[in-house]
């Protein structure tokens, strides 16, 4: 699998005909409801080979009819860069260990989100796309995600795009986030 970042070939189309040249590190894609944040992520995911990106699409999200362990196994098969020790560490840190024997449909929205986040970080894909990653998370999980995104902001090999309404105020002023790019999508014209 080629790394689209190392070959300087990855430019992601944004609304209004502009492109986002993607470099390693963290990019925030922010905007109000209806600005196209999720649509951008899904279009970008569709444009790249599966192993080159981790995205909030049908392949990346846990399915109701599968077990938690089966979900992780499915993701491991998709990503040759999968990091099992990181999966195990994050499973414990996000408090998912008691849920490993459950079916996904038995999990709360917050626990499903944690499952998806563990997979997103363990996949170690060249491009990771996260759509509203803080939604439904408890405070300890939000704090852990803050730490993980601070590390992502400093990543020199992989690109991270986080779509949300805004950059969380707890992160905006942190030293590690000062290099993160912020792209604000405008509301569509009526």
mmCIF file of C-alpha atoms in Angstrom:
data_model
loop_
_atom_site.group_PDB
_atom_site.id
_atom_site.type_symbol
_atom_site.label_atom_id
_atom_site.label_comp_id
_atom_site.label_asym_id
_atom_site.label_seq_id
_atom_site.Cartn_x
_atom_site.Cartn_y
_atom_site.Cartn_z
ATOM 1 C CA UNK A 1 0.000 0.000 0.000
ATOM 2 C CA UNK A 2 1.353 3.392 -0.910
ATOM 3 C CA UNK A 3 1.226 6.275 1.508
ATOM 4 C CA UNK A 4 -0.570 9.148 -0.252
ATOM 5 C CA UNK A 5 1.011 11.613 2.169
ATOM 6 C CA UNK A 6 4.599 10.645 1.435
ATOM 7 C CA UNK A 7 4.003 11.090 -2.271
ATOM 8 C CA UNK A 8 2.480 14.582 -1.941
ATOM 9 C CA UNK A 9 -0.470 13.424 -4.014
ATOM 10 C CA UNK A 10 -3.290 13.957 -1.554
ATOM 11 C CA UNK A 11 -5.442 17.007 -2.105
ATOM 12 C CA UNK A 12 -8.940 16.856 -0.741
ATOM 13 C CA UNK A 13 -11.714 18.803 -2.444
ATOM 14 C CA UNK A 14 -13.560 21.243 -0.220
ATOM 15 C CA UNK A 15 -16.892 22.923 -0.965
ATOM 16 C CA UNK A 16 -16.726 26.043 -3.134
ATOM 17 C CA UNK A 17 -14.131 24.491 -5.437
ATOM 18 C CA UNK A 18 -11.063 24.787 -3.223
ATOM 19 C CA UNK A 19 -8.638 22.020 -2.325
ATOM 20 C CA UNK A 20 -7.054 21.093 0.980
ATOM 21 C CA UNK A 21 -3.509 19.834 0.448
ATOM 22 C CA UNK A 22 -3.041 17.369 3.241
ATOM 23 C CA UNK A 23 0.137 17.142 5.246
ATOM 24 C CA UNK A 24 0.949 15.049 8.296
ATOM 25 C CA UNK A 25 -0.477 16.310 11.558
ATOM 26 C CA UNK A 26 -3.945 17.443 12.575
ATOM 27 C CA UNK A 27 -6.506 19.432 10.605
ATOM 28 C CA UNK A 28 -9.804 20.592 12.082
ATOM 29 C CA UNK A 29 -12.706 20.891 9.639
ATOM 30 C CA UNK A 30 -15.245 23.018 11.472
ATOM 31 C CA UNK A 31 -18.602 24.536 10.652
ATOM 32 C CA UNK A 32 -22.257 24.748 11.555
ATOM 33 C CA UNK A 33 -24.888 22.137 10.835
ATOM 34 C CA UNK A 34 -25.370 21.735 7.089
ATOM 35 C CA UNK A 35 -21.962 23.036 6.001
ATOM 36 C CA UNK A 36 -20.905 19.665 4.592
ATOM 37 C CA UNK A 37 -18.364 18.414 7.129
ATOM 38 C CA UNK A 38 -19.551 14.794 7.079
ATOM 39 C CA UNK A 39 -20.105 14.875 3.321
ATOM 40 C CA UNK A 40 -16.494 15.989 2.838
ATOM 41 C CA UNK A 41 -15.197 13.142 5.007
ATOM 42 C CA UNK A 42 -17.258 10.525 3.163
ATOM 43 C CA UNK A 43 -16.241 11.831 -0.270
ATOM 44 C CA UNK A 44 -12.581 11.834 0.708
ATOM 45 C CA UNK A 45 -12.897 8.298 2.079
ATOM 46 C CA UNK A 46 -14.488 7.098 -1.148
ATOM 47 C CA UNK A 47 -11.641 8.594 -3.190
ATOM 48 C CA UNK A 48 -8.893 6.624 -1.414
ATOM 49 C CA UNK A 49 -8.069 2.944 -1.222
ATOM 50 C CA UNK A 50 -9.441 1.364 1.940
ATOM 51 C CA UNK A 51 -6.081 0.611 3.580
ATOM 52 C CA UNK A 52 -4.924 4.218 3.054
ATOM 53 C CA UNK A 53 -7.612 5.774 5.240
ATOM 54 C CA UNK A 54 -9.770 5.163 8.286
ATOM 55 C CA UNK A 55 -13.148 6.840 7.954
ATOM 56 C CA UNK A 56 -16.655 7.046 9.425
ATOM 57 C CA UNK A 57 -18.163 4.981 6.600
ATOM 58 C CA UNK A 58 -19.803 1.550 6.515
ATOM 59 C CA UNK A 59 -16.392 -0.141 6.510
ATOM 60 C CA UNK A 60 -15.043 1.777 9.500
ATOM 61 C CA UNK A 61 -18.067 1.903 11.769
ATOM 62 C CA UNK A 62 -19.065 -1.022 13.988
ATOM 63 C CA UNK A 63 -22.151 -2.860 12.729
ATOM 64 C CA UNK A 64 -25.026 -3.750 15.068
ATOM 65 C CA UNK A 65 -24.936 -7.444 14.179
ATOM 66 C CA UNK A 66 -21.269 -8.063 14.978
ATOM 67 C CA UNK A 67 -19.451 -8.690 18.217
ATOM 68 C CA UNK A 68 -16.972 -6.203 19.617
ATOM 69 C CA UNK A 69 -14.077 -8.646 19.165
ATOM 70 C CA UNK A 70 -15.294 -9.423 15.624
ATOM 71 C CA UNK A 71 -15.266 -5.711 14.832
ATOM 72 C CA UNK A 72 -11.635 -5.427 15.913
ATOM 73 C CA UNK A 73 -10.719 -8.534 13.889
ATOM 74 C CA UNK A 74 -12.465 -7.105 10.807
ATOM 75 C CA UNK A 75 -10.500 -3.876 11.156
ATOM 76 C CA UNK A 76 -7.206 -5.736 11.683
ATOM 77 C CA UNK A 77 -7.758 -7.521 8.369
ATOM 78 C CA UNK A 78 -8.308 -4.214 6.555
ATOM 79 C CA UNK A 79 -5.203 -2.470 7.867
ATOM 80 C CA UNK A 80 -1.742 -4.002 7.460
ATOM 81 C CA UNK A 81 -0.512 -1.210 9.762
ATOM 82 C CA UNK A 82 -2.781 -2.317 12.653
ATOM 83 C CA UNK A 83 -1.061 -1.956 16.025
ATOM 84 C CA UNK A 84 -2.397 -4.653 18.379
ATOM 85 C CA UNK A 85 -0.592 -3.386 21.524
ATOM 86 C CA UNK A 86 -2.167 0.043 20.970
ATOM 87 C CA UNK A 87 -5.587 -1.578 20.488
ATOM 88 C CA UNK A 88 -5.178 -3.431 23.774
ATOM 89 C CA UNK A 89 -3.955 -0.337 25.646
ATOM 90 C CA UNK A 90 -6.745 1.899 24.337
ATOM 91 C CA UNK A 91 -9.367 -0.791 24.955
ATOM 92 C CA UNK A 92 -8.358 -0.716 28.615
ATOM 93 C CA UNK A 93 -7.983 3.082 28.819
ATOM 94 C CA UNK A 94 -11.400 3.706 27.234
ATOM 95 C CA UNK A 95 -12.935 1.148 29.626
ATOM 96 C CA UNK A 96 -13.999 -1.260 26.873
ATOM 97 C CA UNK A 97 -12.617 -4.463 28.400
ATOM 98 C CA UNK A 98 -15.954 -5.436 30.044
ATOM 99 C CA UNK A 99 -17.657 -5.116 26.645
ATOM 100 C CA UNK A 100 -15.387 -7.385 24.592
ATOM 101 C CA UNK A 101 -17.833 -10.308 24.749
ATOM 102 C CA UNK A 102 -20.867 -8.242 23.735
ATOM 103 C CA UNK A 103 -22.611 -7.591 20.447
ATOM 104 C CA UNK A 104 -22.367 -4.020 19.162
ATOM 105 C CA UNK A 105 -26.148 -3.503 19.369
ATOM 106 C CA UNK A 106 -25.864 -3.927 23.155
ATOM 107 C CA UNK A 107 -23.542 -0.913 23.522
ATOM 108 C CA UNK A 108 -24.507 2.668 24.334
ATOM 109 C CA UNK A 109 -23.747 5.427 21.840
ATOM 110 C CA UNK A 110 -20.728 6.503 23.889
ATOM 111 C CA UNK A 111 -19.334 2.980 24.087
ATOM 112 C CA UNK A 112 -19.780 2.541 20.317
ATOM 113 C CA UNK A 113 -17.888 5.787 19.815
ATOM 114 C CA UNK A 114 -15.051 4.519 22.015
ATOM 115 C CA UNK A 115 -14.932 1.282 20.015
ATOM 116 C CA UNK A 116 -14.638 3.257 16.779
ATOM 117 C CA UNK A 117 -11.937 5.510 18.255
ATOM 118 C CA UNK A 118 -9.828 2.559 19.409
ATOM 119 C CA UNK A 119 -9.982 1.184 15.874
ATOM 120 C CA UNK A 120 -9.202 4.589 14.338
ATOM 121 C CA UNK A 121 -6.026 4.951 16.376
ATOM 122 C CA UNK A 122 -4.944 1.290 16.182
ATOM 123 C CA UNK A 123 -5.386 1.171 12.375
ATOM 124 C CA UNK A 124 -2.477 3.604 11.942
ATOM 125 C CA UNK A 125 -3.747 4.475 8.462
ATOM 126 C CA UNK A 126 -1.936 7.268 6.583
ATOM 127 C CA UNK A 127 -5.153 9.328 6.760
ATOM 128 C CA UNK A 128 -7.661 9.142 9.618
ATOM 129 C CA UNK A 129 -10.977 10.943 9.280
ATOM 130 C CA UNK A 130 -12.972 11.488 12.485
ATOM 131 C CA UNK A 131 -16.515 12.855 12.490
ATOM 132 C CA UNK A 132 -17.564 14.526 15.766
ATOM 133 C CA UNK A 133 -15.376 12.232 17.864
ATOM 134 C CA UNK A 134 -16.387 13.802 21.212
ATOM 135 C CA UNK A 135 -20.116 13.081 20.808
ATOM 136 C CA UNK A 136 -21.570 10.868 23.565
ATOM 137 C CA UNK A 137 -18.227 10.411 25.367
ATOM 138 C CA UNK A 138 -17.848 10.594 29.149
ATOM 139 C CA UNK A 139 -15.370 13.034 30.719
ATOM 140 C CA UNK A 140 -12.494 10.543 31.185
ATOM 141 C CA UNK A 141 -12.823 9.472 27.551
ATOM 142 C CA UNK A 142 -12.878 13.088 26.369
ATOM 143 C CA UNK A 143 -9.670 13.719 28.333
ATOM 144 C CA UNK A 144 -8.053 10.641 26.769
ATOM 145 C CA UNK A 145 -9.137 11.739 23.294
ATOM 146 C CA UNK A 146 -7.635 15.183 23.953
ATOM 147 C CA UNK A 147 -4.290 13.477 24.704
ATOM 148 C CA UNK A 148 -4.502 11.287 21.608
ATOM 149 C CA UNK A 149 -5.318 14.228 19.347
ATOM 150 C CA UNK A 150 -2.466 16.238 20.839
ATOM 151 C CA UNK A 151 -0.156 13.381 19.793
ATOM 152 C CA UNK A 152 -1.825 13.312 16.355
ATOM 153 C CA UNK A 153 -1.112 17.031 15.938
ATOM 154 C CA UNK A 154 2.603 16.256 16.266
ATOM 155 C CA UNK A 155 2.537 13.217 13.946
ATOM 156 C CA UNK A 156 5.039 13.552 11.110
ATOM 157 C CA UNK A 157 3.914 10.483 9.138
ATOM 158 C CA UNK A 158 0.124 10.457 9.251
ATOM 159 C CA UNK A 159 -2.650 12.986 8.665
ATOM 160 C CA UNK A 160 -5.705 13.409 10.848
ATOM 161 C CA UNK A 161 -8.851 15.332 9.896
ATOM 162 C CA UNK A 162 -11.391 15.982 12.639
ATOM 163 C CA UNK A 163 -14.792 17.324 11.590
ATOM 164 C CA UNK A 164 -16.777 19.053 14.314
ATOM 165 C CA UNK A 165 -18.665 22.230 15.079
ATOM 166 C CA UNK A 166 -15.622 23.861 16.653
ATOM 167 C CA UNK A 167 -12.199 23.127 18.085
ATOM 168 C CA UNK A 168 -12.769 22.334 21.770
ATOM 169 C CA UNK A 169 -11.714 25.314 23.890
ATOM 170 C CA UNK A 170 -9.617 23.009 26.092
ATOM 171 C CA UNK A 171 -7.449 22.212 23.083
ATOM 172 C CA UNK A 172 -7.278 25.477 21.171
ATOM 173 C CA UNK A 173 -4.585 27.079 23.328
ATOM 174 C CA UNK A 174 -2.455 24.026 24.085
ATOM 175 C CA UNK A 175 1.141 24.154 22.895
ATOM 176 C CA UNK A 176 0.804 20.894 20.972
ATOM 177 C CA UNK A 177 -2.170 22.167 19.003
ATOM 178 C CA UNK A 178 -0.726 25.439 17.810
ATOM 179 C CA UNK A 179 0.486 23.776 14.618
ATOM 180 C CA UNK A 180 -2.894 22.254 13.818
ATOM 181 C CA UNK A 181 -4.677 23.643 10.779
ATOM 182 C CA UNK A 182 -8.266 24.883 11.085
ATOM 183 C CA UNK A 183 -10.539 25.019 8.044
ATOM 184 C CA UNK A 184 -13.925 26.653 8.624
ATOM 185 C CA UNK A 185 -16.670 25.725 6.187
ATOM 186 C CA UNK A 186 -19.176 28.491 5.415
ATOM 187 C CA UNK A 187 -22.917 27.989 5.508
ATOM 188 C CA UNK A 188 -24.314 27.188 2.060
ATOM 189 C CA UNK A 189 -25.895 30.120 0.240
ATOM 190 C CA UNK A 190 -29.674 30.058 0.186
#
